[in-house]
Short mmCIF file of C-alpha atoms in Angstrom, two decimals:
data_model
loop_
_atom_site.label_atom_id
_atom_site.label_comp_id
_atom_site.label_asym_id
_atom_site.label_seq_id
_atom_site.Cartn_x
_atom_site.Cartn_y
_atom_site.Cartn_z
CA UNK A 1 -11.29 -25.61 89.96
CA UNK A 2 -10.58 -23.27 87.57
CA UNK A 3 -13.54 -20.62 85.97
CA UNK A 4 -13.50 -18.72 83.00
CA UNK A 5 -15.21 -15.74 83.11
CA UNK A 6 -17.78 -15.43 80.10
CA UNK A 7 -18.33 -12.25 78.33
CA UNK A 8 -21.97 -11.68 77.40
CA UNK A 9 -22.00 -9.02 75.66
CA UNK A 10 -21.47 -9.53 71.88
CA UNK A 11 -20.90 -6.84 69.66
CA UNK A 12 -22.47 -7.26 65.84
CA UNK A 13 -20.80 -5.15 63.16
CA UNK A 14 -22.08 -4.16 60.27
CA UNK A 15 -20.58 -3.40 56.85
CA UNK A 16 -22.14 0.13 55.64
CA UNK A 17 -22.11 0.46 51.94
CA UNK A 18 -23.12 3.15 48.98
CA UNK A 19 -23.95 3.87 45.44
CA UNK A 20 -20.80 4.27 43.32
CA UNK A 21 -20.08 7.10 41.27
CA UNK A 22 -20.53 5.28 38.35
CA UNK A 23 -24.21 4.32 39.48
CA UNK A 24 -25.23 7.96 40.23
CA UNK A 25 -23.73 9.14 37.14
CA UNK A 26 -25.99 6.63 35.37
CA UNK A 27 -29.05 6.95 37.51
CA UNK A 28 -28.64 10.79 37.21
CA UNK A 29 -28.62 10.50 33.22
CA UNK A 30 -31.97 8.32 33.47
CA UNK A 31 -33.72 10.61 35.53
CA UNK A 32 -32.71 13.78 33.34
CA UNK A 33 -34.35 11.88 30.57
CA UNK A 34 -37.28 10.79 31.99
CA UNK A 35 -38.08 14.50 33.46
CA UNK A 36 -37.26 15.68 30.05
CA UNK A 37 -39.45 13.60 27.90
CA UNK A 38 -42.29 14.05 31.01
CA UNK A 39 -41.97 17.55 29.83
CA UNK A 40 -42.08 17.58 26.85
CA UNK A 41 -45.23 15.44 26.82
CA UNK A 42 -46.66 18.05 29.26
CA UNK A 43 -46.25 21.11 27.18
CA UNK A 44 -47.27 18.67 23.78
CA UNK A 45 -50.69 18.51 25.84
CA UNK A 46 -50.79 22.27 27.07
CA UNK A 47 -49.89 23.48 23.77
CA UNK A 48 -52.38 21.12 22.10
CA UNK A 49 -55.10 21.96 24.33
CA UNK A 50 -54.54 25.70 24.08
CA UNK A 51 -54.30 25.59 20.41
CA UNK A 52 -57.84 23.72 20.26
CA UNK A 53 -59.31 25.69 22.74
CA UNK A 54 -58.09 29.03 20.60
CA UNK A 55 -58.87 27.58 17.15
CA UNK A 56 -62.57 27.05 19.04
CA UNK A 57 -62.84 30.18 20.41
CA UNK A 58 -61.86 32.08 17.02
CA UNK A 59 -64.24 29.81 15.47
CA UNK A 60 -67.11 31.28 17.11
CA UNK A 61 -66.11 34.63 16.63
CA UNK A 62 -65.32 34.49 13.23
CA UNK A 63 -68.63 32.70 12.70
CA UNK A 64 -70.62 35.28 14.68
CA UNK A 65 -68.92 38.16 12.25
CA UNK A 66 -69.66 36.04 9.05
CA UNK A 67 -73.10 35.56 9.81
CA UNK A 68 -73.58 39.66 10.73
CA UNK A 69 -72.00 40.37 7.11
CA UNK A 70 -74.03 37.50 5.78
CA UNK A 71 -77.59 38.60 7.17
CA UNK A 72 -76.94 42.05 5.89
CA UNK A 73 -75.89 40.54 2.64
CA UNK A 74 -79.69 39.24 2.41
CA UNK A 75 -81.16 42.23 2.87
CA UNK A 76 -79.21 44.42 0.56
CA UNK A 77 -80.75 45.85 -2.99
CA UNK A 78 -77.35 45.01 -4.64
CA UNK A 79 -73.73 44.30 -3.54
CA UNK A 80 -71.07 46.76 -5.56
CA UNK A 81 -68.67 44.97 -7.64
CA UNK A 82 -65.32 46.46 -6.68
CA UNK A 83 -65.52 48.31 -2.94
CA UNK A 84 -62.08 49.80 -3.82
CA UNK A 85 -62.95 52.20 -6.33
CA UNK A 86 -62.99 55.39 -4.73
CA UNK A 87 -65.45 57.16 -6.89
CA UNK A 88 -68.05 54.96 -5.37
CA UNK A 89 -67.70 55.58 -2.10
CA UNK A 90 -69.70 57.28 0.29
CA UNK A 91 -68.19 61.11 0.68
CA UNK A 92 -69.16 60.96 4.03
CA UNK A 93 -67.56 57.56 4.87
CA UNK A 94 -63.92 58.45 3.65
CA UNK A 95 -64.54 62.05 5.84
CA UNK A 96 -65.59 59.70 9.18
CA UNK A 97 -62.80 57.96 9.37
CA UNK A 98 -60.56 58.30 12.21
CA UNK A 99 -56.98 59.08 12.72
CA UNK A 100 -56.09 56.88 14.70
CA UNK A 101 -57.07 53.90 12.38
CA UNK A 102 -54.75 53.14 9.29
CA UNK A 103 -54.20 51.30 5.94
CA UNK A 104 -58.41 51.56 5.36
CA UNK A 105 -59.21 49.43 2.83
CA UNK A 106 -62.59 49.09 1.47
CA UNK A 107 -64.00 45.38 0.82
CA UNK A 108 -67.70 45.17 0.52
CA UNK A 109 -70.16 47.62 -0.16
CA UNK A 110 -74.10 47.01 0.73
CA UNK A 111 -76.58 49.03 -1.48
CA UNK A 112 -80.10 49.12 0.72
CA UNK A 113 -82.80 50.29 0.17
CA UNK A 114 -83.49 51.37 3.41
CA UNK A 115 -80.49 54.23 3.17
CA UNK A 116 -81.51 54.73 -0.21
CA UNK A 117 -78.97 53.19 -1.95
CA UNK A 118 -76.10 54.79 0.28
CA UNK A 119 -74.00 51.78 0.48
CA UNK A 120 -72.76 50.15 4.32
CA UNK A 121 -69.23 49.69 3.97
CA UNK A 122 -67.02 47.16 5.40
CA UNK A 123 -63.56 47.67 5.43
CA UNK A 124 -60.13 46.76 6.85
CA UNK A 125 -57.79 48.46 8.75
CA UNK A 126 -55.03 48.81 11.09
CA UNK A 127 -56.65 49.45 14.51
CA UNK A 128 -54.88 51.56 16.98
CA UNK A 129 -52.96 50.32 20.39
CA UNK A 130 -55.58 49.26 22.65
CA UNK A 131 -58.37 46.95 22.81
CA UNK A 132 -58.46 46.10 19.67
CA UNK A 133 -55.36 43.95 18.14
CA UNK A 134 -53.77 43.90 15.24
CA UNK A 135 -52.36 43.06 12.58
CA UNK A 136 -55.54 44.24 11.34
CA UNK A 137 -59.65 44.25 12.30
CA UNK A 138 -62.52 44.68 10.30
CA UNK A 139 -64.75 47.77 10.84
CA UNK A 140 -68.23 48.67 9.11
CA UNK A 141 -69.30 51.92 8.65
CA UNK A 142 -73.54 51.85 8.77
CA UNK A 143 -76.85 52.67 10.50
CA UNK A 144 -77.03 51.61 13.85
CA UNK A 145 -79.52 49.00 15.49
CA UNK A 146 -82.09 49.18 17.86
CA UNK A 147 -83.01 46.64 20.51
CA UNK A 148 -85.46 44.70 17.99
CA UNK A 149 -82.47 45.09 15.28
CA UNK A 150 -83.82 47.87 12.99
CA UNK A 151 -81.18 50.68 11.74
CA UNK A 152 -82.28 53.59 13.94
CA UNK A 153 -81.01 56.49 11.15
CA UNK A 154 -80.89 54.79 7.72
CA UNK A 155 -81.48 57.97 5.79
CA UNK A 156 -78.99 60.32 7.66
CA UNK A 157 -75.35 58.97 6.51
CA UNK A 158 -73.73 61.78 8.08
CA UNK A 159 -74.31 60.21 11.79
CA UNK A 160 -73.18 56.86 10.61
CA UNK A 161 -70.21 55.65 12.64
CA UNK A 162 -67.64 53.46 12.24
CA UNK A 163 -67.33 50.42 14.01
CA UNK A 164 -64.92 47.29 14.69
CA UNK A 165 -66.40 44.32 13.95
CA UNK A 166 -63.28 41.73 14.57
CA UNK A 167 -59.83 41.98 15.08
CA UNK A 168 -56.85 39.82 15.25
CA UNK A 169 -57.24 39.58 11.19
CA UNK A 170 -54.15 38.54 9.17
CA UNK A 171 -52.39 40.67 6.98
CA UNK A 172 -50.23 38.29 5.11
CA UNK A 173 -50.95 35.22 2.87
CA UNK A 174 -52.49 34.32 -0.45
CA UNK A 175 -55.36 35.50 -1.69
CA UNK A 176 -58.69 33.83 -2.28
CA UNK A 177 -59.35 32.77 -6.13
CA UNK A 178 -62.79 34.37 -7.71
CA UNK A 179 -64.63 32.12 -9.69
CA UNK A 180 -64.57 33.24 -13.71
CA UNK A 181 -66.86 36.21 -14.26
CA UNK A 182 -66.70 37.62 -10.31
CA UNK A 183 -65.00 40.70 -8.81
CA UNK A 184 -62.48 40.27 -6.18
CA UNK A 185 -61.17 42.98 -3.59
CA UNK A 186 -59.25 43.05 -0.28
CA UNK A 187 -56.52 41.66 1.42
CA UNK A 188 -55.56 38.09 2.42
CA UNK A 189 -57.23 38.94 5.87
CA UNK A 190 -60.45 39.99 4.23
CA UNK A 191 -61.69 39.11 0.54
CA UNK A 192 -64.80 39.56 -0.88
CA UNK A 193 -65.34 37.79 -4.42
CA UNK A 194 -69.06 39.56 -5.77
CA UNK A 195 -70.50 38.04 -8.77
CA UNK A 196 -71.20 39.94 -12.21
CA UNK A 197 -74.72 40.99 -10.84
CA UNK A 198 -73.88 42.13 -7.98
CA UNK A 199 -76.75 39.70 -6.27
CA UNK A 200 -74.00 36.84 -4.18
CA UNK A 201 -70.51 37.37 -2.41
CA UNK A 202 -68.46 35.04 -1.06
CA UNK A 203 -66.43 36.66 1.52
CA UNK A 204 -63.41 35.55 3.17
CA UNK A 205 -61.40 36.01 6.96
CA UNK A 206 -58.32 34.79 7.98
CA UNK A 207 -58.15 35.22 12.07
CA UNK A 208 -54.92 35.03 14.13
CA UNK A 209 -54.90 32.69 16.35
CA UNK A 210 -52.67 33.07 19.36
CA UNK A 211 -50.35 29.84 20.36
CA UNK A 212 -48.37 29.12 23.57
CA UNK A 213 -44.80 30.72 23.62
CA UNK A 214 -45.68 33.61 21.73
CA UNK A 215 -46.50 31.61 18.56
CA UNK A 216 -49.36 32.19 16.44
CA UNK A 217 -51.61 30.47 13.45
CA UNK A 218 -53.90 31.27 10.90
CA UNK A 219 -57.64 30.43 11.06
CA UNK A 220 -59.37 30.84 7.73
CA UNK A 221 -63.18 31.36 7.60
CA UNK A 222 -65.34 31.43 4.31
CA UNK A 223 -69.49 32.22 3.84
CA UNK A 224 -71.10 32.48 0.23
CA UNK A 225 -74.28 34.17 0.63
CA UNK A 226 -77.43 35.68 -1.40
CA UNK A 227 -79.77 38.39 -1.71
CA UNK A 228 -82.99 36.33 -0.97
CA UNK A 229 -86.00 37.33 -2.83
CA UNK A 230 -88.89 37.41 -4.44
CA UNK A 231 -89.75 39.88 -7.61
CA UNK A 232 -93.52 40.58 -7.28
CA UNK A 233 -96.20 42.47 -9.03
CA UNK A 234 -99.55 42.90 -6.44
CA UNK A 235 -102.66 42.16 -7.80
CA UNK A 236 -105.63 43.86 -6.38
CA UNK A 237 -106.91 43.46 -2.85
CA UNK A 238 -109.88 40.81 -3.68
CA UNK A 239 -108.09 37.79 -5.87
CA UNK A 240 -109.15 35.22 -3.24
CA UNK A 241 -112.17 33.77 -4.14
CA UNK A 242 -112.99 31.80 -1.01
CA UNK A 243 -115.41 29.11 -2.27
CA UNK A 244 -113.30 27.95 -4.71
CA UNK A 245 -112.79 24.25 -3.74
CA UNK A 246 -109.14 24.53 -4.94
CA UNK A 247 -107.12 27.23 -5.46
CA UNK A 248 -103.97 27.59 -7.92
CA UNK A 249 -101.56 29.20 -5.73
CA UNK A 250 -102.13 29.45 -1.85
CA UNK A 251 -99.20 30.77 0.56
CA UNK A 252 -98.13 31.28 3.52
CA UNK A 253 -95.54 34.25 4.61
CA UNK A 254 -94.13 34.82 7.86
CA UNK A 255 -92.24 37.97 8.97
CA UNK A 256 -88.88 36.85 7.24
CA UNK A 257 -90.68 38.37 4.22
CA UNK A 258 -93.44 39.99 4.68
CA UNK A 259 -92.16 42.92 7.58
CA UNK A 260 -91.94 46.43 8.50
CA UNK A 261 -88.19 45.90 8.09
CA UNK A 262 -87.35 45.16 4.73
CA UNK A 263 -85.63 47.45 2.44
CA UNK A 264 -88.26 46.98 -0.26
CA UNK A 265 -91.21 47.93 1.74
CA UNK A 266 -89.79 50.40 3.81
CA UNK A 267 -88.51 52.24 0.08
CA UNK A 268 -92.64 51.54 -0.91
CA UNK A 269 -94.39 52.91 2.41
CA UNK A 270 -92.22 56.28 2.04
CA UNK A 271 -92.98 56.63 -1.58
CA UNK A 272 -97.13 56.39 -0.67
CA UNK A 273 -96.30 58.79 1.97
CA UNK A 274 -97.49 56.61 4.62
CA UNK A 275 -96.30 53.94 7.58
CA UNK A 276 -94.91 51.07 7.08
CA UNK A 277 -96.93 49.81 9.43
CA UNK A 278 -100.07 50.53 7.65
CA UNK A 279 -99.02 49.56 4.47
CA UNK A 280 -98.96 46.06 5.57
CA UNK A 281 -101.74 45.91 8.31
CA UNK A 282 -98.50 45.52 10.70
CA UNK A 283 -100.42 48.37 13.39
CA UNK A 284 -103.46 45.97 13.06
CA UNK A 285 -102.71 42.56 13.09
CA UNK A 286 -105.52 39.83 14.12
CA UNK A 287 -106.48 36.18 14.72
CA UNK A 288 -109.73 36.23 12.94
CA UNK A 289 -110.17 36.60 9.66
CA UNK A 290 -107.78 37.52 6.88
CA UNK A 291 -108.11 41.17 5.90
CA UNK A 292 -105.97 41.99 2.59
CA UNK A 293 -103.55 44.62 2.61
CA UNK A 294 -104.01 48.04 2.97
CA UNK A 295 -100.98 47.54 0.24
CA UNK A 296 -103.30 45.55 -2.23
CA UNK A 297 -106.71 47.48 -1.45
CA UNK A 298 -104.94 51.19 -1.73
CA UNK A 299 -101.55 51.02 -3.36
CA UNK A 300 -102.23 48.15 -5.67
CA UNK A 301 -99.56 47.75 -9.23
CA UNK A 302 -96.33 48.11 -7.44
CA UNK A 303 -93.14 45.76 -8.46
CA UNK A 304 -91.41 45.22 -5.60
CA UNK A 305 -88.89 42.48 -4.67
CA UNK A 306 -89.10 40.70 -0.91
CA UNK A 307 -86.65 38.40 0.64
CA UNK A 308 -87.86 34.49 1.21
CA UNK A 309 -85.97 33.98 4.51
CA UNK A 310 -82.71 31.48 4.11
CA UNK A 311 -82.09 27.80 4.23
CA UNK A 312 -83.62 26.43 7.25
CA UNK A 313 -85.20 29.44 8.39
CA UNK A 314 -87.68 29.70 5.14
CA UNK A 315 -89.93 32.86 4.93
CA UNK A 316 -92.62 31.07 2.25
CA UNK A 317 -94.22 27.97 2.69
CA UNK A 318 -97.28 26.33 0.67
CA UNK A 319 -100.26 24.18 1.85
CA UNK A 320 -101.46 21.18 0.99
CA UNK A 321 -105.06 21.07 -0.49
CA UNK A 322 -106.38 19.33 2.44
CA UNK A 323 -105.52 20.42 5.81
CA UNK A 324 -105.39 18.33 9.03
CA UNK A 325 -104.40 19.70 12.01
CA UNK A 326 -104.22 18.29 15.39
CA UNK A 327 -108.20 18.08 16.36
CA UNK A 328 -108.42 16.57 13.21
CA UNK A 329 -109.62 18.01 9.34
CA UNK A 330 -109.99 21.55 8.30
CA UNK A 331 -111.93 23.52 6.03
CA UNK A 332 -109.48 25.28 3.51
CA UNK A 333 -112.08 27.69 2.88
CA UNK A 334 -112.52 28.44 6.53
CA UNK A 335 -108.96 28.97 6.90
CA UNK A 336 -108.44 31.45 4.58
CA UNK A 337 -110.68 33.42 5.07
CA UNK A 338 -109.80 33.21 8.89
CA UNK A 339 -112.32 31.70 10.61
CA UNK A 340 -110.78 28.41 12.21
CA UNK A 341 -110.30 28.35 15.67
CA UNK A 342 -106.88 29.14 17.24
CA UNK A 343 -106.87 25.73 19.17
CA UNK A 344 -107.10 23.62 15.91
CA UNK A 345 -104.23 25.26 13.96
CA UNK A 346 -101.88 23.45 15.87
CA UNK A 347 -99.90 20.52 13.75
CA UNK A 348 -101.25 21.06 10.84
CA UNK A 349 -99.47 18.75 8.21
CA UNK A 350 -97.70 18.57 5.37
CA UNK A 351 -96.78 22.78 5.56
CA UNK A 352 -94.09 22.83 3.19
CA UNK A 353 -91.35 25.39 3.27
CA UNK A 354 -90.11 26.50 0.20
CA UNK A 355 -86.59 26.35 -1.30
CA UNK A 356 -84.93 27.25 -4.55
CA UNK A 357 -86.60 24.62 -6.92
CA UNK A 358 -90.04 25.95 -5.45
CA UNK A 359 -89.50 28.89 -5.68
CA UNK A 360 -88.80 28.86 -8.89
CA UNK A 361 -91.80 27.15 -10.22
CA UNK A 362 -94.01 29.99 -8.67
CA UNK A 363 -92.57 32.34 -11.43
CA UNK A 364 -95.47 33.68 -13.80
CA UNK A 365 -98.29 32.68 -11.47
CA UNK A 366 -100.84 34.95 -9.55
CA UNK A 367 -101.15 33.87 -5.57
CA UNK A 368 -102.22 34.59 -2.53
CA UNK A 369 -100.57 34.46 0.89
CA UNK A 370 -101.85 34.46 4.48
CA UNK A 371 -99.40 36.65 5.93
CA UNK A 372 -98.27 35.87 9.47
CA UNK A 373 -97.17 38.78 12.46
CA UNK A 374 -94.04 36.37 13.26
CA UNK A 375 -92.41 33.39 12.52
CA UNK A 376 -94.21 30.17 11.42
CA UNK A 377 -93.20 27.24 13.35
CA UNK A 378 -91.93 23.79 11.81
CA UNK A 379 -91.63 20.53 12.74
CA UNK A 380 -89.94 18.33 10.51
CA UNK A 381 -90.06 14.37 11.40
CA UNK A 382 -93.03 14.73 11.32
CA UNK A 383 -94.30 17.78 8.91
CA UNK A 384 -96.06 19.69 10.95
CA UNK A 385 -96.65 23.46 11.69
CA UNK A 386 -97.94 25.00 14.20
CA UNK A 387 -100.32 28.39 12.31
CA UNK A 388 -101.67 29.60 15.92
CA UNK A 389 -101.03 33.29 16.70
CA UNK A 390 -101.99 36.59 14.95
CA UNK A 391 -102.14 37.50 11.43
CA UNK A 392 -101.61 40.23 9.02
CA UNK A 393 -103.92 39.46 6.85
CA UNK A 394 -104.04 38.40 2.86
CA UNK A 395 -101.54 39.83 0.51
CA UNK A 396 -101.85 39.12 -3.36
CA UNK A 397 -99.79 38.89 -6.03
CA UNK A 398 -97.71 37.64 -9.40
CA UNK A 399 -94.08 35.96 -8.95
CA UNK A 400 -92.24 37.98 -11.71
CA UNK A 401 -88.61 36.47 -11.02
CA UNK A 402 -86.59 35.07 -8.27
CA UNK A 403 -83.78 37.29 -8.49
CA UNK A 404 -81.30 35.05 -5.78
CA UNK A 405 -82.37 31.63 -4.05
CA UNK A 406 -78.77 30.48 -3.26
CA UNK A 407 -77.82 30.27 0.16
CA UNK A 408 -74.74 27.97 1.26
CA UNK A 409 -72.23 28.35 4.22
#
């Protein structure tokens, strides 16, 4: 018999086998577009988001330096016409200026009546290396504040300093347009447009705002403000006749115009010789009764103008003839003459603040307001207002003029 011998072991080859050249070549090309346009997207988002985030950021600071220049603006006698003429400005501003800044260039010129009439400037310049970045910042050259925001040496120019307010301000572009009538100064980074009585300015920055790969963009800002306020000739110190069922012309003021603080009182205290603080009861104030003013009572006849507060933050408000408040009715008489009870004078309704139309039809008429230590509290779905805390007492008087009740952002 014949055997075959039998191999068991079987061997199983494989065929190994690649990309051609022609594939990776192709693949390759794919991929180096796909990575491309990824980043591309990726830096179209980064650059987007650092652009918004800027544009935010330079928002809020150009905001916060609008609404400085504007709340000064409301509390000025006068604005000059044209900061640029020399001739009017401060001696001792052009000799504080510093070396090291360049290019000044006043814009807008504040006449107080704190300082007596010595005007705040604000200017531009070119700032030097440091901090501060160009092109160009704006400075102002003033009194300086206190903690409770009062100029601390109003009267004493000559220890004024000068001050950046901003930087990163453009110096190239097109100018802002006045309206027909106004005076326009400055530079495409800062413009100030004053009209013909020197009582509203619409100013104008233009911020730099720094872009991804060294690129940059400009970020205009624009505020058109007023001086707020009130001519007023006092009447004597006992015009309130209390048992009158209904009196003409009942107010109330709060400290955004009735205040140690404002230009027109200060300039009346230091003609009488005496404290601000005493001229309006401000060393005394109370939450009974009403006294009137040691300005009425003493110092009665002067013409004076006070500011009314601004829009949404009103200074002057009127009453309604019949008052409710949240325990229910009150007596009108009893409230002026200061006799209801703290815990009652809460939601009282229908306190209206006044605005520009109201304010106008007060002029020619004699009134009285219940002058408040701080500001009065609205509510305004519903109207109510909240008359709790301490008073200064009565102040009367006749609305001469409103000289400015404009206030619009």
């Amino acid at each position: 018999m014949t055997r075959k011998l039998v191999n068991r072991r079987q061997i199983c080859s494989k065929s190994m086998a690649g990309f051609t050249l022609t594939e990776l070549l192709v693949g390759g090309v794919i991929s180096f577009f796909v990575v491309t346009l990824s980043g591309y997207g990726l830096v179209s988002i980064l650059t987007t988001s650092t652009t918004t985030n800027a544009q935010n950021e330079r928002r809020v600071e150009l905001n916060r330096a609008g609404d400085f220049i504007a709340q000064e603006i409301r509390t000025a006698a006068n604005i000059a016409l044209d900061a640029s003429v020399i001739s009017e400005q401060p001696a001792e501003f052009l000799l504080g200026i510093s070396s090291t800044v360049s290019q000044v260039q006043p814009v807008l010129m504040l006449k107080m009546a704190q300082t007596n009439l010595v005007p705040i400037v604000y200017y531009l310049a070119t700032p030097p290396s440091g901090i501060w970045q160009g092109p160009k910042a704006i400075y102002r050259w003033g009194p300086a504040y206190d903690d409770q925001g009062t100029y601390i040496n109003p009267g004493e120019p000559t220890q004024w300093s000068h001050e950046p307010l901003i930087d990163l301000i453009e110096s190239d572009g097109s100018l802002p347009s006045c309206e027909n009538g106004w005076n326009g100064s400055g530079t495409p980074g800062f413009f100030a447009c004053v009209n013909a009585t020197g009582e509203i300015a619409k100013v104008y920055q233009t911020g730099r705002i720094n872009k991804v790969l060294d690129q940059t963009a400009p970020y205009r800002y624009s505020t058109t403000t007023a001086i707020r306020a009130l001519k007023v000739a006092q009447n004597t110190g006992n015009s309130l006749d209390t048992e009158s069922s209904s009196p003409s012309c009942i107010l109330l003021m709060d400290e955004d115009s009735i205040d140690s603080d404002v230009p027109s009182i200060v300039q009346a205290a230091q003609s009488k010789g005496i404290t601000v603080d005493a001229l309006i009861n401000k060393n005394n104030p109370t939450q009974q009764g009403n006294p009137a003013l040691l300005w009425n009572t003493s110092y009665s006849g002067d013409t004076v103008t006070i500011p009314t507060g601004q829009t949404g933050d009103e200074g002057v408000f009127s009453l309604p003839q019949t008052l409710n408040g949240k325990n229910g009715p009150l007596s009108l008489n009893d409230f002026l003459a200061g006799n209801e009870s703290q815990a009652d004078l809460d939601e009282v309704q229908n306190v209206q603040p006044l605005g520009n139309t109201q304010l106008d039809d007060l002029v020619g008429q004699s009134c009285t307001a219940i002058v408040y230590n701080s500001d009065i509290s609205i509510n305004v779905d519903p109207q109510q207002a909240n008359l709790q805390g301490a008073r200064l007492g009565r102040f009367n008087f006749t609305v001469q003029a409103v000289v400015s009740s404009s206030d619009t952002n």
